Amino acid sequence: MRILSFGSLNIDYVYLVDHFVSKGETLSAKTLNVFIGGKGLNQSVALSRAGIVTYHAGAVGTDGQFLLDALVEAGVNTDYVRTRADVRTGNAIIQNNADGDNCIILYGGANQAIEREQIDEVFEHFTGEDYLLIQNEINNLPYIVDKAKLVGMKVILNPSPMDEKVLALPLHRIDYFILNEIEAFQILGEEHEDSFDGEQLAERLRVRFPEATIVLTMGGKGSVCLTGTECINQPIYQVQVIDTTAAGDTFTGYFLGGLLSGETLTDSMNIASKAAAIAVSRAGAMPSIPHKEEVKVFA
Ligand code: RIB
């Protein structure tokens, strides 16, 4: 069993600010750091660090070789990442405030230039034993889901960042949804409520997608996993928050890492919650993702 993580690779420009910039305002940042990121890349690294054989597929520009080097260093196979001379690597402008919260502007670049011919070539190397993991930072997602289903792969969707392209996906063909409450309300077409019940929200998703496993992450409120037979509520581990960037990606990678290594759902949720807690206690996207040994000893 292998995971094909078909997703974004970004250069993250992270600005530390007092508050998020407002309309018409010019704001001086306290620091600028350049990190390796992208939801796809982050989740591939978390999966690999969790012990799963991970193949990343996607695209970078010629300015993105260091992202591929970082993936290889993390043990991820990059044979199916294309380096394109005609586009820049995707990037993210991230404002980070003193509470560790962020605001992100994405420039898709090579992430939005994935061609069908590349997708066809990638899926020649995978079978029904394998899993596909996708987010919403690359183009041609419906085609990618079709190809995965043609070869019999299970499909895991992290519908982030949420927009109308997610709603246009064949969502009934998704086997696992890993999503936050904002994404959940939008997929259901419901108004967002501040005081919602996580279990009930996950249950409404299960009613809509009865074959799927639902993993709902709710920031400080913890997470819920719902299948046809089990419901697991997982609280968060309290840490000092430095930067929440890639916490969700770390959770996703470690949850799947646990599950696909044969851990119980309960243990997989617990491992994921520990890994995410470590990630928020550190700066940056990929640099914040812990190694498995660190997660094991985290209490
Ligand atoms: O989930 C965090 C990621 O979102 C960042 O690394 C940034 O690149 C954006 O894609």
Coordinates of C-alpha atoms and ligand atoms in Angstrom, one line a residue:
M1 CA 0.0 0.0 0.0
R2 CA 1.3 3.4 -1.0
I3 CA -0.1 6.9 -0.9
L4 CA -0.1 9.2 -3.9
S5 CA -0.3 12.7 -2.7
F6 CA -1.2 14.8 -5.7
G7 CA -0.9 18.4 -4.5
S8 CA 0.6 21.8 -4.2
L9 CA 4.2 22.8 -3.5
N10 CA 4.6 26.4 -2.3
I11 CA 7.3 28.8 -1.2
D12 CA 5.8 30.5 1.9
Y13 CA 6.7 34.1 2.6
V14 CA 5.8 34.6 6.2
Y15 CA 5.4 38.1 7.6
L16 CA 5.1 38.6 11.4
V17 CA 2.6 41.5 11.9
D18 CA 0.8 43.2 14.9
H19 CA -2.5 42.8 13.2
F20 CA -3.7 41.7 9.8
V21 CA -3.5 44.5 7.2
S22 CA -6.8 46.3 6.5
K23 CA -8.2 48.0 3.4
G24 CA -6.1 51.0 2.4
E25 CA -3.5 50.4 5.1
T26 CA 0.3 50.0 4.7
L27 CA 1.7 47.9 7.4
S28 CA 5.3 47.2 8.4
A29 CA 6.1 43.6 9.1
K30 CA 8.4 42.8 12.1
T31 CA 10.1 39.9 10.4
L32 CA 10.1 38.0 7.1
N33 CA 10.8 34.3 6.9
V34 CA 10.8 32.1 3.8
F35 CA 9.6 28.5 4.5
I36 CA 8.9 25.4 2.5
G37 CA 5.1 24.8 2.3
G38 CA 2.0 24.1 0.3
K39 CA -0.8 21.9 1.6
G40 CA 0.2 19.0 -0.6
L41 CA 3.9 19.1 0.2
N42 CA 3.2 19.5 4.0
Q43 CA 0.8 16.5 4.0
S44 CA 3.3 14.4 2.0
V45 CA 6.0 15.2 4.6
A46 CA 3.7 14.4 7.5
L47 CA 2.7 11.1 5.9
S48 CA 6.3 10.1 5.2
R49 CA 7.4 11.1 8.8
A50 CA 4.5 9.0 10.0
G51 CA 6.0 6.0 8.2
I52 CA 3.9 5.7 5.0
V53 CA 5.5 5.1 1.6
T54 CA 4.6 8.4 0.0
Y55 CA 4.7 9.6 -3.6
H56 CA 4.2 13.2 -4.3
A57 CA 2.9 14.3 -7.7
G58 CA 2.6 18.0 -8.8
A59 CA 4.6 20.7 -10.4
V60 CA 7.1 23.4 -9.6
G61 CA 8.9 26.1 -11.7
T62 CA 12.7 26.1 -12.1
D63 CA 12.8 28.2 -8.9
G64 CA 11.4 25.3 -6.9
Q65 CA 14.2 22.7 -6.9
F66 CA 14.8 23.3 -3.1
L67 CA 11.2 22.1 -2.4
L68 CA 11.9 18.8 -4.2
D69 CA 15.2 18.5 -2.3
A70 CA 13.3 19.0 1.0
L71 CA 10.7 16.3 0.0
V72 CA 13.5 13.8 -0.9
E73 CA 15.2 14.6 2.4
A74 CA 11.9 13.8 4.2
G75 CA 11.8 10.4 2.4
V76 CA 9.1 11.3 -0.1
N77 CA 9.4 10.0 -3.7
T78 CA 9.3 12.9 -6.2
D79 CA 9.5 11.0 -9.5
Y80 CA 6.0 12.4 -10.4
V81 CA 6.7 16.0 -9.8
R82 CA 7.4 18.0 -13.0
T83 CA 9.7 21.0 -13.2
R84 CA 8.3 23.5 -15.7
A85 CA 10.3 26.2 -17.4
D86 CA 7.2 28.2 -18.3
V87 CA 5.7 28.9 -14.9
R88 CA 6.8 30.0 -11.4
T89 CA 6.6 27.8 -8.4
G90 CA 3.4 28.5 -6.4
N91 CA 3.8 30.7 -3.4
A92 CA 1.9 31.9 -0.4
I93 CA 2.0 35.4 1.3
I94 CA 1.3 34.6 4.9
Q95 CA 0.6 37.2 7.6
N96 CA 1.2 35.7 11.1
N97 CA 0.0 37.6 14.2
A98 CA 1.2 37.3 17.8
D99 CA -1.5 34.8 18.6
G100 CA -0.2 32.4 16.0
D101 CA -3.2 33.0 13.7
N102 CA -2.7 33.6 10.0
C103 CA -4.1 35.1 6.8
I104 CA -2.9 33.6 3.5
I105 CA -2.8 34.9 -0.1
L106 CA -2.0 32.1 -2.6
Y107 CA -0.4 32.4 -6.0
G108 CA -1.0 29.0 -7.8
G109 CA 1.8 29.2 -10.4
A110 CA 2.9 25.7 -11.4
N111 CA 0.3 24.2 -9.0
Q112 CA -2.4 25.4 -11.4
A113 CA -0.7 24.3 -14.6
I114 CA -1.0 20.5 -14.1
E115 CA -1.8 18.9 -17.5
R116 CA -3.9 15.9 -18.2
E117 CA -1.0 14.2 -20.0
Q118 CA 1.0 14.4 -16.7
I119 CA -2.0 13.0 -14.8
D120 CA -2.4 10.1 -17.2
E121 CA 1.3 9.2 -16.9
V122 CA 1.2 9.3 -13.0
F123 CA -1.7 7.0 -12.7
E124 CA 0.0 4.3 -14.8
H125 CA 2.1 3.6 -11.8
F126 CA -0.7 3.1 -9.2
T127 CA -3.2 0.3 -8.5
G128 CA -6.3 -0.4 -6.4
E129 CA -4.1 -1.2 -3.5
D130 CA -3.0 2.5 -3.2
Y131 CA -4.6 5.6 -1.9
L132 CA -4.9 9.1 -3.4
L133 CA -4.7 12.2 -1.2
I134 CA -5.8 15.6 -2.6
Q135 CA -6.4 19.1 -1.4
N136 CA -7.8 22.1 -3.3
E137 CA -4.6 23.9 -4.4
I138 CA -4.1 22.3 -7.8
N139 CA -6.1 22.3 -11.1
N140 CA -7.8 19.4 -12.8
L141 CA -9.0 17.7 -9.6
P142 CA -12.1 16.1 -11.1
Y143 CA -10.0 14.4 -13.7
I144 CA -7.5 13.2 -11.0
V145 CA -10.4 11.7 -9.0
D146 CA -11.7 10.0 -12.1
K147 CA -8.3 8.5 -12.9
A148 CA -7.9 7.3 -9.3
K149 CA -11.3 5.6 -9.3
L150 CA -10.6 4.0 -12.7
V151 CA -7.7 2.2 -11.2
G152 CA -9.7 1.4 -8.0
M153 CA -7.9 3.7 -5.6
K154 CA -9.5 5.0 -2.3
V155 CA -9.6 8.8 -2.4
I156 CA -9.0 11.0 0.6
L157 CA -10.1 14.7 0.2
N158 CA -9.0 17.6 2.4
P159 CA -11.2 20.3 0.8
S160 CA -8.9 23.2 1.7
P161 CA -8.9 26.0 0.8
M162 CA -12.6 25.8 0.3
D163 CA -14.2 27.3 -2.8
E164 CA -16.7 26.5 -5.5
K165 CA -14.2 24.1 -7.2
V166 CA -14.7 21.7 -4.2
L167 CA -18.4 21.7 -4.7
A168 CA -17.9 20.8 -8.4
L169 CA -16.0 17.6 -7.4
P170 CA -17.7 14.2 -7.5
L171 CA -18.0 14.3 -3.7
H172 CA -20.0 11.0 -3.5
R173 CA -16.9 9.2 -4.8
I174 CA -14.7 10.3 -1.9
D175 CA -13.9 7.7 0.7
Y176 CA -12.4 9.9 3.4
F177 CA -13.2 13.6 4.1
I178 CA -10.7 15.4 6.4
L179 CA -12.0 18.9 6.9
N180 CA -12.7 21.7 9.4
E181 CA -16.1 23.0 10.4
I182 CA -16.1 25.9 7.9
E183 CA -15.5 23.5 5.1
A184 CA -18.1 21.1 6.5
F185 CA -20.8 23.8 6.6
Q186 CA -20.0 24.9 3.1
I187 CA -20.1 21.4 1.7
L188 CA -23.5 20.9 3.4
G189 CA -24.7 24.2 2.0
E190 CA -25.6 25.4 5.6
E191 CA -25.0 28.7 7.3
H192 CA -22.0 28.6 9.6
E193 CA -23.0 28.5 13.3
D194 CA -20.6 29.5 16.0
S195 CA -22.0 27.1 18.6
F196 CA -22.2 23.9 16.7
D197 CA -22.1 20.3 17.9
G198 CA -19.1 18.5 16.2
E199 CA -20.7 15.1 16.4
Q200 CA -23.9 16.3 14.9
L201 CA -22.1 18.2 12.1
A202 CA -20.1 15.0 11.2
E203 CA -23.3 13.0 11.3
R204 CA -25.0 15.3 8.8
L205 CA -22.0 14.8 6.5
R206 CA -22.3 11.0 6.9
V207 CA -26.0 11.3 6.0
R208 CA -25.0 13.1 2.8
F209 CA -22.0 10.7 2.1
P210 CA -23.0 7.4 3.8
E211 CA -20.0 5.5 2.5
A212 CA -17.4 7.9 3.6
T213 CA -15.4 8.3 6.8
I214 CA -15.6 11.8 8.2
V215 CA -12.8 13.4 10.2
L216 CA -13.8 16.8 11.4
T217 CA -11.2 19.1 12.9
M218 CA -12.4 22.0 15.0
G219 CA -9.3 23.9 16.2
G220 CA -9.3 24.3 19.9
K221 CA -12.5 22.2 20.2
G222 CA -10.6 19.1 19.1
S223 CA -11.7 16.6 16.4
V224 CA -14.3 14.0 15.7
C225 CA -14.0 10.9 13.5
L226 CA -17.2 9.2 12.3
T227 CA -17.6 5.9 10.4
G228 CA -20.6 3.7 10.0
T229 CA -19.7 1.9 13.3
E230 CA -17.5 4.3 15.3
C231 CA -17.5 7.8 16.7
I232 CA -14.3 9.1 18.3
N233 CA -14.0 12.4 20.0
Q234 CA -10.4 13.6 20.4
P235 CA -9.6 16.7 22.5
I236 CA -6.6 18.8 21.7
Y237 CA -3.3 18.8 23.6
Q238 CA -2.7 22.2 25.1
V239 CA 0.6 23.9 24.1
Q240 CA 1.8 27.4 23.7
V241 CA 0.7 28.4 20.2
I242 CA 3.5 30.0 18.0
D243 CA 2.1 29.4 14.5
T244 CA -0.9 27.4 13.4
T245 CA 0.3 27.1 9.8
A246 CA 0.3 23.5 8.6
A247 CA -1.3 22.2 11.8
G248 CA -4.2 20.8 9.8
D249 CA -1.7 19.3 7.3
T250 CA 0.2 17.6 10.1
F251 CA -3.0 16.3 11.6
T252 CA -4.0 14.9 8.2
G253 CA -0.7 13.2 7.5
Y254 CA -0.4 11.6 11.0
F255 CA -4.0 10.5 11.1
L256 CA -3.7 8.7 7.8
G257 CA -0.2 7.5 8.8
G258 CA -1.8 5.8 11.9
L259 CA -4.8 4.4 10.1
L260 CA -2.8 3.0 7.2
S261 CA -0.2 1.4 9.4
G262 CA -3.0 -0.6 11.1
E263 CA -3.5 1.5 14.3
T264 CA -7.1 1.8 15.6
L265 CA -9.1 4.9 14.7
T266 CA -8.9 6.0 18.3
D267 CA -5.1 5.7 18.3
S268 CA -4.8 7.4 14.9
M269 CA -6.8 10.4 16.1
N270 CA -4.7 10.6 19.2
I271 CA -1.4 10.4 17.3
A272 CA -2.7 13.1 14.9
S273 CA -3.7 15.4 17.7
K274 CA -0.3 15.1 19.3
A275 CA 1.5 15.7 16.0
A276 CA -0.6 18.8 15.4
A277 CA 0.1 20.2 18.9
I278 CA 3.8 19.9 18.2
A279 CA 3.3 21.7 14.9
V280 CA 1.5 24.7 16.4
S281 CA 4.2 25.1 19.0
R282 CA 6.8 25.9 16.2
A283 CA 7.2 28.4 13.4
G284 CA 6.7 27.7 9.7
A285 CA 4.9 25.1 7.6
M286 CA 7.1 22.2 6.7
P287 CA 9.7 22.9 9.4
S288 CA 7.0 22.6 12.1
I289 CA 6.1 19.0 11.2
P290 CA 7.4 16.6 13.8
H291 CA 9.2 13.3 13.3
K292 CA 7.5 10.2 14.5
E293 CA 10.0 9.7 17.4
E294 CA 9.0 13.2 18.8
V295 CA 5.3 12.3 18.5
K296 CA 5.8 9.1 20.4
V297 CA 7.4 10.7 23.4
F298 CA 5.0 13.7 23.4
A299 CA 2.7 13.6 26.5
Ligands
RIB1 O1 -1.8 24.6 5.2 C1 -0.7 25.5 5.2 C2 -0.3 25.9 3.8 O2 -1.3 26.6 3.1 C3 0.9 26.8 3.7 O3 2.2 26.1 3.7 C4 0.7 27.6 2.4 O4 1.6 27.3 1.4 C5 -0.7 27.3 2.0 O5 -0.8 26.5 1.0

